[in-house]
Amino acid sequence: MTTALSEELFARARRVIPSGVNSPVRAFGSVGGTPPFLTSAKGALLTDADGTEYVDLVGSWGPMILGHAHEGVVEAVREAAGRGLSFGAPQPGEVSLAEEVVARIAPVERLRLVNSGTEATMSALRVARAATDRDVVVKFAGCYHGHVDALLAEAGSGVATFAMPGSAGVTAATARDTVVLPYGDRAAVQALFAGRGGEIAAVITEAAPANMGVVPPLDEDGIGFNRFLAETAHAAGALLISDEVLTGFRASREGYFGIDGDGWAPDLLTFGKVIGGGLPVGAFGGRADLMDLLAPAGPVYQAGTLSGNPLATAAGLATFAGLDEEAYRTLGRASLALQQMVAEAFTAAGVPHVIQTAGTLFSVFFRDEPVRTYEDAKAQDTAAFTRFFHAMLEGGVYLPPSAFEAWFVSTAHDERILDRIGAVLPAAAQAAARG
Ligand code: PLP
């Protein structure tokens, strides 16, 4: 495999872009080597600057749920582009996209579009603080909610990949208003609320954590962790923010809420990724009385030059148009088939592993024991992952370059694509085993 052109691009990039990338995990810092610079993608396949083709299991970290350059999505964007790139004024696509989300997820009565998941969680926090007139926010270790100052402590995703405790540049005052608890620890949540319930504006959680690998919220006595959080927060006059940026419209047609949203509701929800079909979109929504606190009707300021951009809403709407029941069955089949192939190859090679799922979403941990917390996730064999990752890449399969990320399939991951992955897996599993 030649990598000369990617190497040349990476060298040029490092001269003008910090670490050569515009988002940290892309730099391959934790796995080493040169990231392929991608020049095109179609369906489940990527092509890099050197002309090497890869089966993609990253899917731009979630948005490309229908596969790359999906004809319906590309045509919708092309058509929208012909009508104007940005108006900075209301346009019909915003209304249709909000209607689509409101129709799929019952607790969303109103939705506002932003440009990223980060903006969505940042804005939801502001609404929650305004609504409760309280400052403290509770988050869980290993959950990632974007690079919002208040939410970077013990975050998953790139913060986990690079083993960072949080981020420099976050003020002590901001950090003081964020309480980080172990994921799934009901006793810790109860103790915190017993002591400081009156200060807490909101609990924010990933609907199913997927940024420390996938850690589904478990049931105890028939009550799921999300419902427990909603009940505990509400009893203290606090809100629950359910972050569905990653799980939304991927874990199921109605997001993770479609899987465990029974008998409870979050107050605010955040979205991103799939709802933009590959263009920059995020959204936050929820109870009408809370969302109506936003300016201009209410006192909470929030705005965006490009928010509700016509290209982004066209891509999102075309993606939703492709996400019918059949699409979720296809995703589910691809996800399951891949999980089985991985389990077989790892078992045959003697690689300790556990595969965890949240609907059609899954990840592979390089350890034997189930992962329930960030501490568990960190106690995996990341060196084995690195060997596996490079063997897969060499064999033409592009995995997330971190042991802490979910693997993303699309409706374009058909049998032919799965066979290509299957052909590489046994040797890659053996490489992982050679410690
Ligand atoms: N929330 C979750 C659960 C995410 O997975 C992410 C991104 O991976 C974000 C928020 C931040 O979204 P963005 O990268 O679009 O800012």
Coordinates of C-alpha atoms and ligand atoms in Angstrom, one line a residue:
M1 CA 0.0 0.0 0.0
T2 CA 1.6 3.3 -1.0
T3 CA 1.0 6.3 1.4
A4 CA 3.4 8.8 -0.2
L5 CA 0.8 11.4 -1.1
S6 CA -1.0 11.2 2.3
E7 CA 2.4 11.5 4.0
E8 CA 3.2 14.6 1.9
L9 CA -0.2 16.1 2.7
F10 CA 0.2 15.4 6.4
A11 CA 3.6 17.1 6.4
R12 CA 2.1 20.1 4.7
A13 CA -0.9 20.1 7.0
R14 CA 1.3 20.0 10.1
R15 CA 3.0 23.2 9.0
V16 CA -0.3 25.2 8.9
I17 CA -2.9 23.3 11.0
P18 CA -2.2 22.3 14.6
S19 CA -1.2 18.6 14.6
G20 CA -2.2 18.7 10.9
V21 CA -5.9 18.0 11.7
N22 CA -9.1 19.9 12.4
S23 CA -10.3 17.4 15.1
P24 CA -7.9 15.5 17.3
V25 CA -8.7 11.8 16.8
R26 CA -8.0 12.2 13.1
A27 CA -4.3 12.7 13.7
F28 CA -3.9 8.9 14.6
G29 CA -2.1 10.1 17.7
S30 CA -3.0 7.1 19.8
V31 CA -2.5 4.4 17.1
G32 CA 0.5 6.0 15.3
G33 CA 1.2 6.3 11.6
T34 CA -0.1 8.6 8.9
P35 CA -3.8 9.1 8.5
P36 CA -4.9 8.5 4.9
F37 CA -6.0 11.8 3.4
L38 CA -9.4 11.0 1.8
T39 CA -10.3 12.3 -1.6
S40 CA -13.6 10.6 -2.3
A41 CA -16.2 8.2 -0.9
K42 CA -19.1 6.2 -2.3
G43 CA -21.4 3.9 -0.5
A44 CA -19.3 2.0 2.1
L45 CA -16.0 2.7 0.4
L46 CA -13.4 5.5 0.9
T47 CA -10.6 6.4 -1.5
D48 CA -7.4 8.2 -0.3
A49 CA -5.0 10.5 -2.1
D50 CA -2.8 7.6 -3.1
G51 CA -5.7 5.8 -4.7
T52 CA -6.1 3.1 -2.0
E53 CA -9.7 2.0 -1.3
Y54 CA -11.0 1.2 2.2
V55 CA -14.2 -0.2 3.6
D56 CA -15.4 2.5 5.9
L57 CA -16.4 1.7 9.5
V58 CA -16.3 5.3 10.6
G59 CA -19.1 6.9 8.5
S60 CA -17.8 10.4 9.3
W61 CA -18.5 9.4 13.0
G62 CA -22.2 8.8 12.4
P63 CA -23.8 11.0 9.8
M64 CA -23.2 8.8 6.7
I65 CA -25.9 6.3 7.8
L66 CA -27.1 5.9 4.1
G67 CA -23.5 5.5 2.9
H68 CA -21.4 8.1 1.2
A69 CA -22.5 10.2 -1.8
H70 CA -26.0 8.7 -1.6
E71 CA -27.7 9.7 -4.8
G72 CA -30.9 11.1 -3.1
V73 CA -28.9 13.2 -0.6
V74 CA -26.4 14.5 -3.2
E75 CA -29.2 15.4 -5.6
A76 CA -31.1 17.2 -2.8
V77 CA -28.0 19.2 -1.9
R78 CA -27.2 20.0 -5.6
E79 CA -30.7 21.2 -6.1
A80 CA -30.7 23.3 -2.9
A81 CA -27.3 24.8 -3.9
G82 CA -28.8 25.9 -7.2
R83 CA -31.4 27.9 -5.2
G84 CA -28.9 29.7 -3.0
L85 CA -26.3 28.7 -0.4
S86 CA -27.5 30.7 2.6
F87 CA -30.2 33.2 3.2
G88 CA -29.8 34.1 6.9
A89 CA -33.6 34.2 6.9
P90 CA -36.3 31.6 7.5
Q91 CA -36.6 28.9 4.7
P92 CA -39.0 26.0 4.2
G93 CA -36.4 23.2 4.8
E94 CA -35.9 24.3 8.5
V95 CA -39.6 23.8 9.1
S96 CA -39.7 20.3 7.5
L97 CA -36.6 19.1 9.3
A98 CA -38.0 20.3 12.7
E99 CA -41.3 18.6 11.8
E100 CA -39.5 15.3 11.0
V101 CA -37.7 15.3 14.4
V102 CA -40.8 16.3 16.4
A103 CA -42.8 13.6 14.6
R104 CA -40.2 10.9 15.5
I105 CA -39.5 11.8 19.1
A106 CA -42.4 12.5 21.4
P107 CA -40.7 14.6 24.1
V108 CA -39.5 17.1 21.4
E109 CA -42.2 19.7 21.1
R110 CA -40.0 22.4 19.7
L111 CA -36.6 22.2 18.0
R112 CA -34.0 24.8 17.2
L113 CA -31.3 24.1 14.6
V114 CA -27.6 24.9 15.2
N115 CA -24.4 23.9 13.3
S116 CA -22.9 21.1 15.5
G117 CA -23.6 18.8 18.4
T118 CA -21.4 21.0 20.5
E119 CA -23.6 24.0 19.9
A120 CA -26.6 21.9 20.7
T121 CA -25.4 20.7 24.1
M122 CA -24.0 24.2 25.0
S123 CA -27.4 25.8 24.2
A124 CA -29.4 23.1 26.0
L125 CA -27.3 23.8 29.1
R126 CA -28.0 27.5 28.9
V127 CA -31.7 26.9 28.6
A128 CA -31.6 24.5 31.6
R129 CA -29.7 27.0 33.7
A130 CA -32.1 29.8 32.8
A131 CA -35.2 27.7 33.5
T132 CA -34.0 26.5 36.9
D133 CA -32.0 29.6 37.9
R134 CA -29.3 27.2 39.1
D135 CA -25.7 26.7 38.0
V136 CA -24.6 23.2 38.6
V137 CA -24.5 20.6 35.8
V138 CA -24.0 16.9 36.4
K139 CA -22.3 14.8 33.8
F140 CA -20.9 11.2 33.7
A141 CA -17.3 10.1 33.3
G142 CA -16.8 8.8 29.7
C143 CA -19.7 10.7 28.2
Y144 CA -18.8 13.2 25.5
H145 CA -21.0 16.1 24.8
G146 CA -18.8 18.1 22.4
H147 CA -16.1 20.5 23.3
V148 CA -18.3 22.7 25.5
D149 CA -16.1 24.1 28.4
A150 CA -18.5 22.9 31.1
L151 CA -18.6 19.4 29.7
L152 CA -15.0 18.5 29.0
A153 CA -14.2 17.0 32.3
E154 CA -13.5 13.2 32.0
A155 CA -15.1 13.2 28.6
G156 CA -15.0 10.3 26.2
S157 CA -14.2 10.4 22.5
G158 CA -10.9 12.2 21.8
V159 CA -10.4 13.2 25.4
A160 CA -10.5 9.5 26.2
T161 CA -8.3 8.6 23.2
F162 CA -5.6 10.9 24.4
A163 CA -6.1 10.0 28.2
M164 CA -6.7 13.7 29.0
P165 CA -8.4 14.5 32.3
G166 CA -10.2 17.4 30.7
S167 CA -9.0 20.4 28.9
A168 CA -6.6 23.3 29.7
G169 CA -8.2 26.7 29.2
V170 CA -11.4 25.8 31.1
T171 CA -11.8 28.2 34.1
A172 CA -11.9 27.0 37.6
A173 CA -15.3 28.6 38.0
T174 CA -16.7 26.6 35.0
A175 CA -15.2 23.4 36.3
R176 CA -16.7 24.1 39.8
D177 CA -20.1 24.1 38.3
T178 CA -19.7 20.7 36.7
V179 CA -20.0 17.6 38.8
V180 CA -18.7 14.4 37.2
L181 CA -20.1 11.0 38.5
P182 CA -19.3 7.4 37.5
Y183 CA -21.7 6.3 34.7
G184 CA -24.6 4.1 36.0
D185 CA -23.8 4.8 39.7
R186 CA -27.3 5.3 41.1
A187 CA -26.0 5.7 44.7
A188 CA -23.6 8.5 43.7
V189 CA -26.5 10.3 41.9
Q190 CA -28.7 10.0 44.9
A191 CA -26.0 11.1 47.3
L192 CA -25.3 14.2 45.2
F193 CA -28.9 15.1 45.0
A194 CA -29.4 14.6 48.7
G195 CA -26.6 17.0 49.4
R196 CA -26.8 19.6 46.6
G197 CA -30.1 19.0 44.9
G198 CA -31.1 22.6 45.2
E199 CA -28.1 23.8 43.2
I200 CA -28.4 21.4 40.3
A201 CA -29.8 22.8 37.0
A202 CA -29.5 19.6 35.0
V203 CA -28.2 16.2 34.6
I204 CA -26.8 15.6 31.1
T205 CA -26.2 12.1 29.8
E206 CA -25.6 10.4 26.5
A207 CA -28.9 8.5 25.8
A208 CA -26.7 5.5 25.5
P209 CA -23.0 6.3 26.0
A210 CA -21.0 5.6 22.9
N211 CA -17.9 7.8 23.3
M212 CA -16.1 5.4 25.7
G213 CA -17.3 2.6 23.5
V214 CA -20.9 1.6 23.7
V215 CA -22.2 1.2 27.3
P216 CA -26.0 0.7 27.3
P217 CA -27.9 2.2 30.3
L218 CA -28.8 -0.8 32.4
D219 CA -32.1 -1.7 34.1
E220 CA -32.3 -2.3 37.8
D221 CA -35.7 -3.5 39.1
G222 CA -37.1 -2.9 35.6
I223 CA -36.2 0.8 35.7
G224 CA -33.5 1.9 33.2
F225 CA -30.8 4.4 34.2
N226 CA -32.2 7.2 32.0
R227 CA -35.6 6.9 33.7
F228 CA -34.0 6.8 37.1
L229 CA -32.1 10.0 36.2
A230 CA -35.3 11.7 35.0
E231 CA -37.1 10.8 38.2
T232 CA -34.3 11.8 40.5
A233 CA -33.7 15.2 38.7
H234 CA -37.4 16.0 38.6
A235 CA -37.9 15.3 42.2
A236 CA -35.3 18.0 43.0
G237 CA -36.6 20.5 40.4
A238 CA -33.7 19.8 38.0
L239 CA -33.9 18.9 34.4
L240 CA -32.6 15.9 32.4
I241 CA -30.8 16.6 29.1
S242 CA -30.6 13.5 26.9
D243 CA -27.8 13.8 24.4
E244 CA -28.8 11.9 21.3
V245 CA -26.2 13.5 19.0
L246 CA -24.7 10.1 18.3
T247 CA -27.6 7.7 19.0
G248 CA -30.3 9.9 17.4
F249 CA -31.9 8.2 14.4
R250 CA -29.1 5.6 14.5
A251 CA -29.8 3.4 17.6
S252 CA -33.3 3.1 16.2
R253 CA -35.7 5.1 14.0
E254 CA -36.6 7.1 17.1
G255 CA -33.1 7.3 18.5
Y256 CA -32.3 5.6 21.8
F257 CA -35.4 7.1 23.3
G258 CA -37.3 4.7 20.9
I259 CA -35.6 1.9 22.8
D260 CA -36.0 2.9 26.4
G261 CA -38.4 5.9 26.4
D262 CA -41.2 4.2 28.3
G263 CA -42.9 6.0 31.2
W264 CA -40.5 8.9 31.4
A265 CA -39.2 11.8 29.3
P266 CA -36.1 13.9 29.2
D267 CA -36.8 17.7 29.3
L268 CA -34.3 18.6 26.6
L269 CA -32.7 16.5 23.9
T270 CA -29.7 17.2 21.6
F271 CA -29.1 16.0 18.1
G272 CA -26.5 16.2 15.4
K273 CA -24.7 13.9 12.9
V274 CA -27.6 12.0 11.1
I275 CA -29.9 15.0 11.0
G276 CA -27.4 16.8 8.8
G277 CA -26.7 13.9 6.4
G278 CA -23.0 14.9 6.4
L279 CA -23.4 18.7 6.4
P280 CA -22.8 20.7 9.6
V281 CA -26.1 20.5 11.6
G282 CA -27.0 20.1 15.2
A283 CA -30.3 20.7 17.0
F284 CA -31.7 20.9 20.5
G285 CA -35.3 20.5 21.5
G286 CA -37.8 19.4 24.1
R287 CA -40.6 20.8 26.2
A288 CA -42.3 23.8 24.6
D289 CA -42.2 25.8 27.8
L290 CA -38.4 25.4 28.1
M291 CA -37.7 26.0 24.4
D292 CA -39.9 29.1 24.4
L293 CA -37.4 30.7 26.8
L294 CA -35.2 31.2 23.7
A295 CA -34.9 34.7 22.2
P296 CA -36.6 36.6 20.7
A297 CA -39.7 35.5 22.7
G298 CA -37.7 34.6 25.8
P299 CA -34.6 35.8 27.7
V300 CA -32.1 33.1 26.7
Y301 CA -30.0 34.3 23.8
Q302 CA -28.9 31.8 21.1
A303 CA -28.3 32.5 17.4
G304 CA -26.3 31.5 14.3
T305 CA -25.4 33.1 11.0
L306 CA -25.7 29.7 9.2
S307 CA -28.2 28.0 11.5
G308 CA -31.0 26.3 9.4
N309 CA -28.8 26.5 6.4
P310 CA -30.7 25.4 3.2
L311 CA -28.0 22.9 2.1
A312 CA -27.8 21.3 5.5
T313 CA -31.5 21.0 5.9
A314 CA -31.8 19.5 2.4
A315 CA -29.1 16.9 3.2
G316 CA -30.9 16.1 6.5
L317 CA -34.3 15.8 4.9
A318 CA -33.0 13.6 2.1
T319 CA -31.3 11.4 4.7
F320 CA -34.5 11.1 6.8
A321 CA -36.4 10.2 3.5
G322 CA -34.1 7.2 3.2
L323 CA -34.5 6.2 6.8
D324 CA -37.6 4.0 6.7
E325 CA -38.2 0.8 8.6
E326 CA -36.5 -1.2 5.9
A327 CA -33.3 0.9 6.3
Y328 CA -33.2 0.2 10.0
R329 CA -33.7 -3.5 9.3
T330 CA -30.7 -3.4 6.9
L331 CA -28.6 -1.5 9.4
G332 CA -29.5 -4.0 12.1
R333 CA -28.6 -6.9 9.9
A334 CA -25.2 -5.4 8.9
S335 CA -24.4 -4.5 12.5
L336 CA -25.3 -8.0 13.8
A337 CA -23.4 -9.8 11.0
L338 CA -20.3 -7.7 11.6
Q339 CA -20.5 -8.3 15.4
Q340 CA -20.7 -12.1 14.7
M341 CA -17.7 -12.0 12.3
V342 CA -15.6 -10.1 14.9
A343 CA -16.6 -12.4 17.7
E344 CA -15.7 -15.5 15.6
A345 CA -12.3 -14.1 14.5
F346 CA -11.4 -12.9 18.0
T347 CA -12.5 -16.2 19.6
A348 CA -10.5 -18.2 17.1
A349 CA -7.4 -16.1 17.7
G350 CA -7.9 -16.0 21.5
V351 CA -8.3 -12.2 21.7
P352 CA -10.1 -11.1 24.9
H353 CA -13.2 -9.1 23.7
V354 CA -16.6 -8.0 24.6
I355 CA -19.1 -6.5 22.1
Q356 CA -21.7 -4.1 23.5
T357 CA -24.7 -2.7 21.6
A358 CA -27.3 0.0 21.8
G359 CA -29.8 -0.7 19.1
T360 CA -28.0 -0.9 15.8
L361 CA -24.9 0.8 17.4
F362 CA -22.1 -1.3 18.7
S363 CA -18.4 -1.3 19.8
V364 CA -15.8 -3.8 20.6
F365 CA -13.8 -3.7 23.8
F366 CA -10.5 -5.4 24.1
R367 CA -11.1 -7.1 27.4
D368 CA -13.2 -10.1 28.7
E369 CA -15.4 -8.4 31.3
P370 CA -18.5 -6.2 30.4
V371 CA -17.9 -2.5 30.4
R372 CA -20.2 -0.5 32.7
T373 CA -18.1 2.6 33.5
Y374 CA -15.3 4.7 32.0
E375 CA -12.9 3.0 34.4
D376 CA -13.8 -0.4 32.9
A377 CA -13.4 1.1 29.4
K378 CA -10.0 2.4 30.2
A379 CA -9.0 -1.1 31.5
Q380 CA -8.9 -2.6 28.0
D381 CA -5.9 -3.7 26.0
T382 CA -5.4 -0.6 23.9
A383 CA -2.1 -2.0 22.5
A384 CA -4.0 -5.0 21.1
F385 CA -6.5 -2.6 19.5
T386 CA -3.6 -0.7 17.9
R387 CA -2.2 -3.9 16.4
F388 CA -5.7 -4.8 15.2
F389 CA -6.3 -1.4 13.8
H390 CA -3.2 -1.3 11.7
A391 CA -3.7 -4.8 10.4
M392 CA -7.3 -3.9 9.3
L393 CA -6.1 -0.7 7.7
E394 CA -3.4 -2.6 5.8
G395 CA -6.1 -5.0 4.7
G396 CA -8.2 -2.1 3.4
V397 CA -10.7 -1.6 6.3
Y398 CA -10.9 1.8 7.9
L399 CA -11.8 1.6 11.6
P400 CA -12.1 4.4 14.1
P401 CA -8.5 5.1 15.1
S402 CA -9.3 4.7 18.8
A403 CA -10.4 1.8 21.1
F404 CA -13.0 4.2 22.7
E405 CA -15.2 4.7 19.7
A406 CA -18.3 2.9 18.2
W407 CA -18.0 1.3 14.8
F408 CA -20.4 2.8 12.3
V409 CA -22.1 0.8 9.6
S410 CA -24.5 2.2 6.9
T411 CA -27.3 0.9 4.8
A412 CA -24.6 0.5 2.1
H413 CA -22.8 -2.2 4.1
D414 CA -24.2 -5.1 2.1
E415 CA -23.0 -8.7 1.9
R416 CA -20.2 -7.9 -0.6
I417 CA -18.8 -5.3 1.7
L418 CA -19.1 -7.5 4.8
D419 CA -17.3 -10.2 2.9
R420 CA -14.4 -7.8 2.3
I421 CA -14.2 -7.2 6.0
G422 CA -14.5 -10.9 6.8
A423 CA -11.5 -11.6 4.5
V424 CA -9.3 -9.3 6.6
L425 CA -10.6 -10.1 10.1
P426 CA -8.9 -13.4 10.9
A427 CA -5.3 -12.1 10.2
A428 CA -6.1 -8.9 12.0
A429 CA -7.3 -10.8 15.0
Q430 CA -4.1 -12.8 15.0
A431 CA -2.1 -9.6 14.9
A432 CA -4.1 -8.4 17.9
A433 CA -3.3 -11.6 19.7
R434 CA 0.5 -11.3 19.1
G435 CA 1.1 -9.2 22.2
Ligands
PLP1 N1 -22.6 14.7 21.9 C1 -22.3 13.5 21.5 C2 -23.0 12.3 22.2 C3 -21.3 13.2 20.5 O1 -21.0 12.0 20.2 C4 -20.7 14.3 19.9 C5 -19.7 14.1 18.8 O2 -19.2 13.1 18.6 C6 -21.1 15.6 20.3 C7 -22.1 15.8 21.3 C8 -20.5 16.8 19.6 O3 -20.9 17.0 18.3 P1 -20.1 17.8 17.3 O4 -18.8 17.0 17.0 O5 -21.0 17.9 16.1 O6 -19.8 19.1 17.9

